[in-house]
PDB file of C-alpha atoms in Angstrom:
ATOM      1  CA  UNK A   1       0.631   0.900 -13.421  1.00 40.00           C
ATOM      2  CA  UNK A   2       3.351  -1.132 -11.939  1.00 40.00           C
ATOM      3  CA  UNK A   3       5.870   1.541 -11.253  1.00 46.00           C
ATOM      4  CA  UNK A   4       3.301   2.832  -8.753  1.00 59.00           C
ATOM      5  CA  UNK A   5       1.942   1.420  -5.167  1.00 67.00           C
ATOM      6  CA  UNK A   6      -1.359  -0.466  -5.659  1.00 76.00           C
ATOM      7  CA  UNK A   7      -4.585   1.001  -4.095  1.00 78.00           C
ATOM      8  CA  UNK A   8      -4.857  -2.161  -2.094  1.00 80.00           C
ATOM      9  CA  UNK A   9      -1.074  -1.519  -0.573  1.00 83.00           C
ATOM     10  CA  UNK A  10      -1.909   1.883   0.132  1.00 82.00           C
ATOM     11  CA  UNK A  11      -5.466   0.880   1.607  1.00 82.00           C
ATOM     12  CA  UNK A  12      -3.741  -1.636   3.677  1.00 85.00           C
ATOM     13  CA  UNK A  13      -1.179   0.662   5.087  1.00 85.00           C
ATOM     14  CA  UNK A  14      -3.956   3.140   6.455  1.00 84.00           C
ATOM     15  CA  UNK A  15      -5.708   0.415   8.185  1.00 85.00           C
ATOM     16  CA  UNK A  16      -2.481  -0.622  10.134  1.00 86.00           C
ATOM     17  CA  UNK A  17      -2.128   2.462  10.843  1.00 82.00           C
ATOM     18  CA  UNK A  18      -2.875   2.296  14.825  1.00 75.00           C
ATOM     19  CA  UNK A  19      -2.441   5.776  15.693  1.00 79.00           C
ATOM     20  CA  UNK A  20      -5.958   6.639  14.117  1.00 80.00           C
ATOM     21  CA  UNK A  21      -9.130   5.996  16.126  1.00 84.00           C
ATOM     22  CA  UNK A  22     -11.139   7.288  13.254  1.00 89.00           C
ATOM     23  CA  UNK A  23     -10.693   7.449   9.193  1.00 87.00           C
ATOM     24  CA  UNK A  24     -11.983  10.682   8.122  1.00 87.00           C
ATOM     25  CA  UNK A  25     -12.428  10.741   4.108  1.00 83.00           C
ATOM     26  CA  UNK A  26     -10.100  13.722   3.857  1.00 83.00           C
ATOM     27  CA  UNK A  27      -7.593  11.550   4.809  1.00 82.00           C
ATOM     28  CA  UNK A  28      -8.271   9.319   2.052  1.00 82.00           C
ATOM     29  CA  UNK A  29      -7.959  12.478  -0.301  1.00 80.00           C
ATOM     30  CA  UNK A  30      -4.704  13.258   1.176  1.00 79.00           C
ATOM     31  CA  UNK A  31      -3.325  10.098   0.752  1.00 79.00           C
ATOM     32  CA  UNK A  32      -4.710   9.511  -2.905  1.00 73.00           C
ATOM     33  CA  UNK A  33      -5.051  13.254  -3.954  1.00 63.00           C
ATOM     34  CA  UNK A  34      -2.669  12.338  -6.657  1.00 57.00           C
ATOM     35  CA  UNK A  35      -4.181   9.943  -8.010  1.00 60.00           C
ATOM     36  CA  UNK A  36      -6.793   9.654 -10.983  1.00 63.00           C
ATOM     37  CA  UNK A  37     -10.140  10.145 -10.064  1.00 83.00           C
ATOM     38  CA  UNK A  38     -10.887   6.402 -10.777  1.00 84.00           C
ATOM     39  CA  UNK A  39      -8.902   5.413  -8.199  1.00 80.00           C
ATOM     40  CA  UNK A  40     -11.330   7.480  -5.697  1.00 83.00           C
ATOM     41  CA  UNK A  41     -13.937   6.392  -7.097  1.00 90.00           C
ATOM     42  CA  UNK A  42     -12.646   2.712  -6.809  1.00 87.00           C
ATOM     43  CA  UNK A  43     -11.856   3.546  -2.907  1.00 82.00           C
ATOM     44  CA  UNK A  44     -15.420   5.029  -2.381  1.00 86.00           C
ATOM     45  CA  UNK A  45     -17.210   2.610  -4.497  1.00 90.00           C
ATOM     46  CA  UNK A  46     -15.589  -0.548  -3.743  1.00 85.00           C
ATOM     47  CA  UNK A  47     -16.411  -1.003   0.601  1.00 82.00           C
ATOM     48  CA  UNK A  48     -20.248  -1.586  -0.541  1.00 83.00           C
ATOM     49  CA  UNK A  49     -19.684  -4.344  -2.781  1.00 82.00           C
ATOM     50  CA  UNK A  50     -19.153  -6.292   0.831  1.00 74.00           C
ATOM     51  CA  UNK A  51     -21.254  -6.465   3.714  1.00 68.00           C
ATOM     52  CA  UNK A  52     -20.242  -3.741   5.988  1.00 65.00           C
ATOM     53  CA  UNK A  53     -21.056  -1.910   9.070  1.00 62.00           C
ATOM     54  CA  UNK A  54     -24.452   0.608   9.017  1.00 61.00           C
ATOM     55  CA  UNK A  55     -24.063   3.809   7.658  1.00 63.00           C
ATOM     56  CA  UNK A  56     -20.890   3.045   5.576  1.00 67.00           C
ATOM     57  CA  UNK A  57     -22.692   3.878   1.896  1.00 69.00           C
ATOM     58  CA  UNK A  58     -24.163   7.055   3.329  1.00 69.00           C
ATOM     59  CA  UNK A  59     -20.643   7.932   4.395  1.00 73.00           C
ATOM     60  CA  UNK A  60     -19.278   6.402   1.557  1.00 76.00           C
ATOM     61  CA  UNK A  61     -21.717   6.882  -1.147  1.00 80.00           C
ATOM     62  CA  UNK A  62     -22.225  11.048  -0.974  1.00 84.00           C
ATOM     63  CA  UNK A  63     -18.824  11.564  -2.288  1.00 88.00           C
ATOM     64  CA  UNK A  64     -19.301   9.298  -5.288  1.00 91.00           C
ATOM     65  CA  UNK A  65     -22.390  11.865  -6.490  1.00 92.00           C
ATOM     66  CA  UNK A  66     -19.297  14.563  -6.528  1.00 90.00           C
ATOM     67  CA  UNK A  67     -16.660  12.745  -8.040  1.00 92.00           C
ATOM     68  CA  UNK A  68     -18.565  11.061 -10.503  1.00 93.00           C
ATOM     69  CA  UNK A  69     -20.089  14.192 -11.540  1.00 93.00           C
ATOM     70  CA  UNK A  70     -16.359  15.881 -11.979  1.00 92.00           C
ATOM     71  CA  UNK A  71     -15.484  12.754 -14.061  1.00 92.00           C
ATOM     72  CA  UNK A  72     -18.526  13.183 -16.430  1.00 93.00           C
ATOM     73  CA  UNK A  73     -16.923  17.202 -16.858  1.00 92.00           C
ATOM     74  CA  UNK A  74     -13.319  16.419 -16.968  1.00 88.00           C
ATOM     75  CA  UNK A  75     -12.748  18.172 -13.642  1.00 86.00           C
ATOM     76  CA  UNK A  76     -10.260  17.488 -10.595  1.00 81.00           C
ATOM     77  CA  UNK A  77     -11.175  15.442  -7.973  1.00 81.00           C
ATOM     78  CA  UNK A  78     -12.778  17.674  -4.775  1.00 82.00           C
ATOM     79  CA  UNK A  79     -14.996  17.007  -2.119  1.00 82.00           C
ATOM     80  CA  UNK A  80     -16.623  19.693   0.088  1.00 85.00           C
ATOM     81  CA  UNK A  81     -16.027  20.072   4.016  1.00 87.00           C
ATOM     82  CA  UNK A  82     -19.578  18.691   4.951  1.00 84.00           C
ATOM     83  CA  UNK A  83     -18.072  15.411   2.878  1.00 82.00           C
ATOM     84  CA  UNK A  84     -14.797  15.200   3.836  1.00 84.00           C
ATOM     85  CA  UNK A  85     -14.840  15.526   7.199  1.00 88.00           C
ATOM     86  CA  UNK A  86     -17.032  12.610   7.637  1.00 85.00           C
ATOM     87  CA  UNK A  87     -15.313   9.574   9.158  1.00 85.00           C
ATOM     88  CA  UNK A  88     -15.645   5.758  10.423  1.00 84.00           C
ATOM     89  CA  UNK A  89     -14.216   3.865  13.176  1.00 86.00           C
ATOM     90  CA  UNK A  90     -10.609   2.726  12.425  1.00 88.00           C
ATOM     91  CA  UNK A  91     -11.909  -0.965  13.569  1.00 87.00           C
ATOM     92  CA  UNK A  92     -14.385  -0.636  11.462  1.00 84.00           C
ATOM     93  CA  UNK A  93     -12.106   0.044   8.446  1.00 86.00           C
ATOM     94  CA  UNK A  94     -10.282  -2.464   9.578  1.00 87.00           C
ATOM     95  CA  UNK A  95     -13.217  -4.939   8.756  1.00 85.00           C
ATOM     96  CA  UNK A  96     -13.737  -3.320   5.475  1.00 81.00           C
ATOM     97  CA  UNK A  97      -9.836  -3.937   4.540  1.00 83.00           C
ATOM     98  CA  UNK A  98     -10.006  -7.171   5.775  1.00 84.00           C
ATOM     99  CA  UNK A  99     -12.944  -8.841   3.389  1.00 81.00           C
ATOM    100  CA  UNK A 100     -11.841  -6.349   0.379  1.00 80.00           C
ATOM    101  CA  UNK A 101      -8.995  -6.149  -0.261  1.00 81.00           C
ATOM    102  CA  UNK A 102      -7.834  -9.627  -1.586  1.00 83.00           C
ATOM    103  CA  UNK A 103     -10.293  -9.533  -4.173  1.00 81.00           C
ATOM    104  CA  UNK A 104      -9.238  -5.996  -4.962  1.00 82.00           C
ATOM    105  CA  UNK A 105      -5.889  -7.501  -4.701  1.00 84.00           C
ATOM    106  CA  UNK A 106      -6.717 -10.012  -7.475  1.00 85.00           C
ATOM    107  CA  UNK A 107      -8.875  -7.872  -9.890  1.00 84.00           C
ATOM    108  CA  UNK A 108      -5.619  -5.412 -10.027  1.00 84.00           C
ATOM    109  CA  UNK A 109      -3.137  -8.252 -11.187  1.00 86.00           C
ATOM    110  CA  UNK A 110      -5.719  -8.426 -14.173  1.00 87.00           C
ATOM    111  CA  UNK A 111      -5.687  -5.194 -15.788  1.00 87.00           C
ATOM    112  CA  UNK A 112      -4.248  -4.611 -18.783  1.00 89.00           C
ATOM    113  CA  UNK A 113      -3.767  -1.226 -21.133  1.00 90.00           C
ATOM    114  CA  UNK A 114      -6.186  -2.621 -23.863  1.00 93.00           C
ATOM    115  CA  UNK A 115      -9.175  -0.825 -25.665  1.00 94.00           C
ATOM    116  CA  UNK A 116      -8.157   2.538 -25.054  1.00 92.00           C
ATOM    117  CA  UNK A 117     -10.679   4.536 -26.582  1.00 93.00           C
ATOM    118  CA  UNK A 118     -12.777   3.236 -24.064  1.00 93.00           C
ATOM    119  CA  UNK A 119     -10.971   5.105 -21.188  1.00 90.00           C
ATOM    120  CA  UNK A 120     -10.244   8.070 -22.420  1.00 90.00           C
ATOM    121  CA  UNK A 121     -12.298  11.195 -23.151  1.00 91.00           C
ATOM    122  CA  UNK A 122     -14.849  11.626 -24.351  1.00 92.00           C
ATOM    123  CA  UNK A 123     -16.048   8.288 -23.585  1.00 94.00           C
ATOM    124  CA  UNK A 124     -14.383   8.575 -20.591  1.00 93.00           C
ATOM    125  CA  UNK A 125     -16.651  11.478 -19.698  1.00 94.00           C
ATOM    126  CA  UNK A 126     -20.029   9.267 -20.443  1.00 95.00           C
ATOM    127  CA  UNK A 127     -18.873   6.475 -17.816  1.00 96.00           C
ATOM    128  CA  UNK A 128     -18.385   9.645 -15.864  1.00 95.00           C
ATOM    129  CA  UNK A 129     -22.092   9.855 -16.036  1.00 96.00           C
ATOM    130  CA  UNK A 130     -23.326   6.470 -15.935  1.00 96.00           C
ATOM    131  CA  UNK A 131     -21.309   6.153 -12.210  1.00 96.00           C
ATOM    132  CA  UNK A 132     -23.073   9.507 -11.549  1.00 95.00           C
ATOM    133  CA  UNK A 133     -26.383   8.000 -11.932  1.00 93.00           C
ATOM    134  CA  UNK A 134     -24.895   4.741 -10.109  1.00 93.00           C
ATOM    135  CA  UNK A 135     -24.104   7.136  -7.165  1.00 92.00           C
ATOM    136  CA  UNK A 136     -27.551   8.388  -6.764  1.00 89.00           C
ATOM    137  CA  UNK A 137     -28.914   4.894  -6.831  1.00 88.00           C
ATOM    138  CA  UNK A 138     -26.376   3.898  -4.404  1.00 85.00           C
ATOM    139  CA  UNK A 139     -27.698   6.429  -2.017  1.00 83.00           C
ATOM    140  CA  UNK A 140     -31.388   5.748  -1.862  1.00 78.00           C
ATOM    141  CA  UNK A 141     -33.091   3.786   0.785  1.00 71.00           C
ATOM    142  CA  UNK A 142     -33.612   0.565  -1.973  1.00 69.00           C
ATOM    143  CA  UNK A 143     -33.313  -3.155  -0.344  1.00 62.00           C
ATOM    144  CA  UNK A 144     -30.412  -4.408  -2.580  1.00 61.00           C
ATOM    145  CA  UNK A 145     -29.687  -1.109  -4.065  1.00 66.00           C
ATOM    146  CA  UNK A 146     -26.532  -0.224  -2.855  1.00 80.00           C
ATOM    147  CA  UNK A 147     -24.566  -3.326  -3.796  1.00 86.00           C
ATOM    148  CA  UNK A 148     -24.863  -3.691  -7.443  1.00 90.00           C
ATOM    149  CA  UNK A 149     -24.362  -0.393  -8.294  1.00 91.00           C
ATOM    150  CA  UNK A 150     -21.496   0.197  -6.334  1.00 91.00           C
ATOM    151  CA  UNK A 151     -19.550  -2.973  -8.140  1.00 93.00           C
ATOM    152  CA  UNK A 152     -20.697  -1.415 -11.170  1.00 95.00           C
ATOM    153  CA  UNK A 153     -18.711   2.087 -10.372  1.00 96.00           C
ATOM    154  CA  UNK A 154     -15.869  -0.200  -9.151  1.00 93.00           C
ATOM    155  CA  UNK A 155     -15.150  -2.181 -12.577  1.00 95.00           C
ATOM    156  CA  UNK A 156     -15.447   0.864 -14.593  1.00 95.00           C
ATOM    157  CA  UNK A 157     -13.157   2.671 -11.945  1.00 93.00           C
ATOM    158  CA  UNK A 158     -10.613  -0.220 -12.343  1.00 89.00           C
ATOM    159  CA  UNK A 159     -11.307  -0.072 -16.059  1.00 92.00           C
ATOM    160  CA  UNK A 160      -9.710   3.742 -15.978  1.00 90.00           C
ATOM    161  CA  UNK A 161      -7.524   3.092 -13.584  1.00 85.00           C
ATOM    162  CA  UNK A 162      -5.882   0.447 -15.813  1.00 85.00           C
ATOM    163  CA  UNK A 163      -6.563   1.951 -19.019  1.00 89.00           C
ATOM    164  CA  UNK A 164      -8.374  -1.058 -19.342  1.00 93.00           C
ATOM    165  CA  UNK A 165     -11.526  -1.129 -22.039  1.00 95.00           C
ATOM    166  CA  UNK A 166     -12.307  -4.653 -21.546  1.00 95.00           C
ATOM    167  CA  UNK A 167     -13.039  -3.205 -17.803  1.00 95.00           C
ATOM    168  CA  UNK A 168     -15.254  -0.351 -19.284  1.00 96.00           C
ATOM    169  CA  UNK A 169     -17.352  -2.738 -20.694  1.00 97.00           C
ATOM    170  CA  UNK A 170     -17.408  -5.235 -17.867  1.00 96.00           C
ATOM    171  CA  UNK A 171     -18.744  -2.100 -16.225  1.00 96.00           C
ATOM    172  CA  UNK A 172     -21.444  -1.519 -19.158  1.00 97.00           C
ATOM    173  CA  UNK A 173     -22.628  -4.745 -18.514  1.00 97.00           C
ATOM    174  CA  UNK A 174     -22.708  -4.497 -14.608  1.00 96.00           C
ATOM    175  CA  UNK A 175     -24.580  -0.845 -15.263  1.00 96.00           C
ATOM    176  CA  UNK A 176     -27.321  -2.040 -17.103  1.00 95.00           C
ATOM    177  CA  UNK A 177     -28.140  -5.359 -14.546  1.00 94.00           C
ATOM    178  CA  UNK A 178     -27.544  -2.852 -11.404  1.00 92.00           C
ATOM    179  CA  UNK A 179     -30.683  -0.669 -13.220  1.00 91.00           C
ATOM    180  CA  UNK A 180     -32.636  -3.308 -13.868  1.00 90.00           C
ATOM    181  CA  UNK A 181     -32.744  -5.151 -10.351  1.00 88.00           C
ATOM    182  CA  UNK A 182     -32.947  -1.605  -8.941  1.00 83.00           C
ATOM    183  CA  UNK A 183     -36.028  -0.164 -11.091  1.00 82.00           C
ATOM    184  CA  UNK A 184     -37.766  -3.696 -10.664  1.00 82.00           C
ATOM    185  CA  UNK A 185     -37.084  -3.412  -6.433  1.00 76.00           C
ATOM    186  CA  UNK A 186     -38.596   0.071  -6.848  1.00 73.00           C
ATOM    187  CA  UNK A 187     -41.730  -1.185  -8.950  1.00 73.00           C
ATOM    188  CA  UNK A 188     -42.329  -3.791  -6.888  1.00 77.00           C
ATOM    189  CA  UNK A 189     -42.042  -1.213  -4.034  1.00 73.00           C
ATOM    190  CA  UNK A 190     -44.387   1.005  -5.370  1.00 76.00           C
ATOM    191  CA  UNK A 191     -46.629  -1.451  -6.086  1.00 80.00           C
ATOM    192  CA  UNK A 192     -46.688  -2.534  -2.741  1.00 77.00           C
ATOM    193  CA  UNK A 193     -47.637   0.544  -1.266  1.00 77.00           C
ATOM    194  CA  UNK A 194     -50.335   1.374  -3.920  1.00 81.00           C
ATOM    195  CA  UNK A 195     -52.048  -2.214  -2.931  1.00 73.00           C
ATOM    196  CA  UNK A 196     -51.395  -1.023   0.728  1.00 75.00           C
ATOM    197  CA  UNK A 197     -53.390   2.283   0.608  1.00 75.00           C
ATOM    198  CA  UNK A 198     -56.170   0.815  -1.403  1.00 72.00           C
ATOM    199  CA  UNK A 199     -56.193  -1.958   0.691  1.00 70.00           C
ATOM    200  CA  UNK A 200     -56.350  -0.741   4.435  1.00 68.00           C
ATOM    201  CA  UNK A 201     -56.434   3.078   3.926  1.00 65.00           C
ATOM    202  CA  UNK A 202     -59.567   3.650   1.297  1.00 64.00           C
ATOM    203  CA  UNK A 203     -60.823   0.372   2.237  1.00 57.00           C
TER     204      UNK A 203
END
């Protein structure tokens, strides 16, 4: 882990990057194609745990859905055209940088090869499929829904990044509080609108 460059160097050097008006997610891929998955993930994931500009976790959150899913089947990282050519502003990725990356920063001088069972398959493959179901979450139109589960996919990213267990089950934890605040925003949706048809559409 320390004989490479961090994600947050190599996320900082794109953004200072001034000869690119936009970030287009392919070149993310090129830059990190040889990484582990996790650290896409982590680079996908980690932008909506922070306020950011509208329309970043549709951009951001459609290629989760595909790399989570090759985690859960122990495939190579691969995103299709119609996802990689979207991009952002390079100011606005920029602003994303700016807020993220210290904390990413910090939560990278904590990881430590420890519980590895936890990170490797086939367990590896089922927090392959808990960030797939993350993803999907991530991408609906829920108030509140987009931030918990994406700092869910990012400890568990970091967790296999690191070969880190206690990560893994950081992320466990993170999973199952990201589900619950999400299903209760959707009941309480749902409710809503039941009370609002009976109420002013049947009378």
């Amino acid at each position: 882990m320390e004989r490479r460059v961090r994600t947050s160097r190599i996320l900082r050097n794109i953004a200072e990057n001034g000869k690119m008006e936009r970030i287009y997610i392919r070149d993310l891929l090129d830059v990190l194609g040889d990484r582990a998955i996790g650290a896409l993930m982590l680079i996908f994931a980690f932008p909506n745990c922070i306020p950011t500009p509208p329309g970043t976790s549709a951009i951001l959150g459609a290629p989760l859905v595909f790399l989570a899913a090759q985690l859960t089947f122990g495939m190579k990282p691969w995103l299709p055209g119609f996802i990689a050519n979207r991009s952002i502003k390079h100011s606005d990725f920029v602003a994303i940088i700016e807020k993220g990356n210290p904390w990413l920063a910090w939560a990278e001088r904590l990881l430590r090869m420890r519980l590895l069972f936890l990170t490797e398959p086939p367990f590896e493959y089922f927090v392959g499929f808990l960030c797939l179901i993350l993803a999907i979450v991530l991408l609906l139109p829920v108030p509140l829904g987009n931030m918990l589960p994406a700092m869910a996919i990012s400890i568990m990213a970091f967790g296999i990044i690191g070969r880190d267990g206690v990560w893994i089950i950081g992320g466990l934890v993170a999973f199952v509080i990201a589900m619950a605040v999400a299903g209760g925003v959707v009941f309480g949706m749902v409710k809503a609108a039941i009370f609002f048809v009976h109420r002013f559409v049947l009378g």
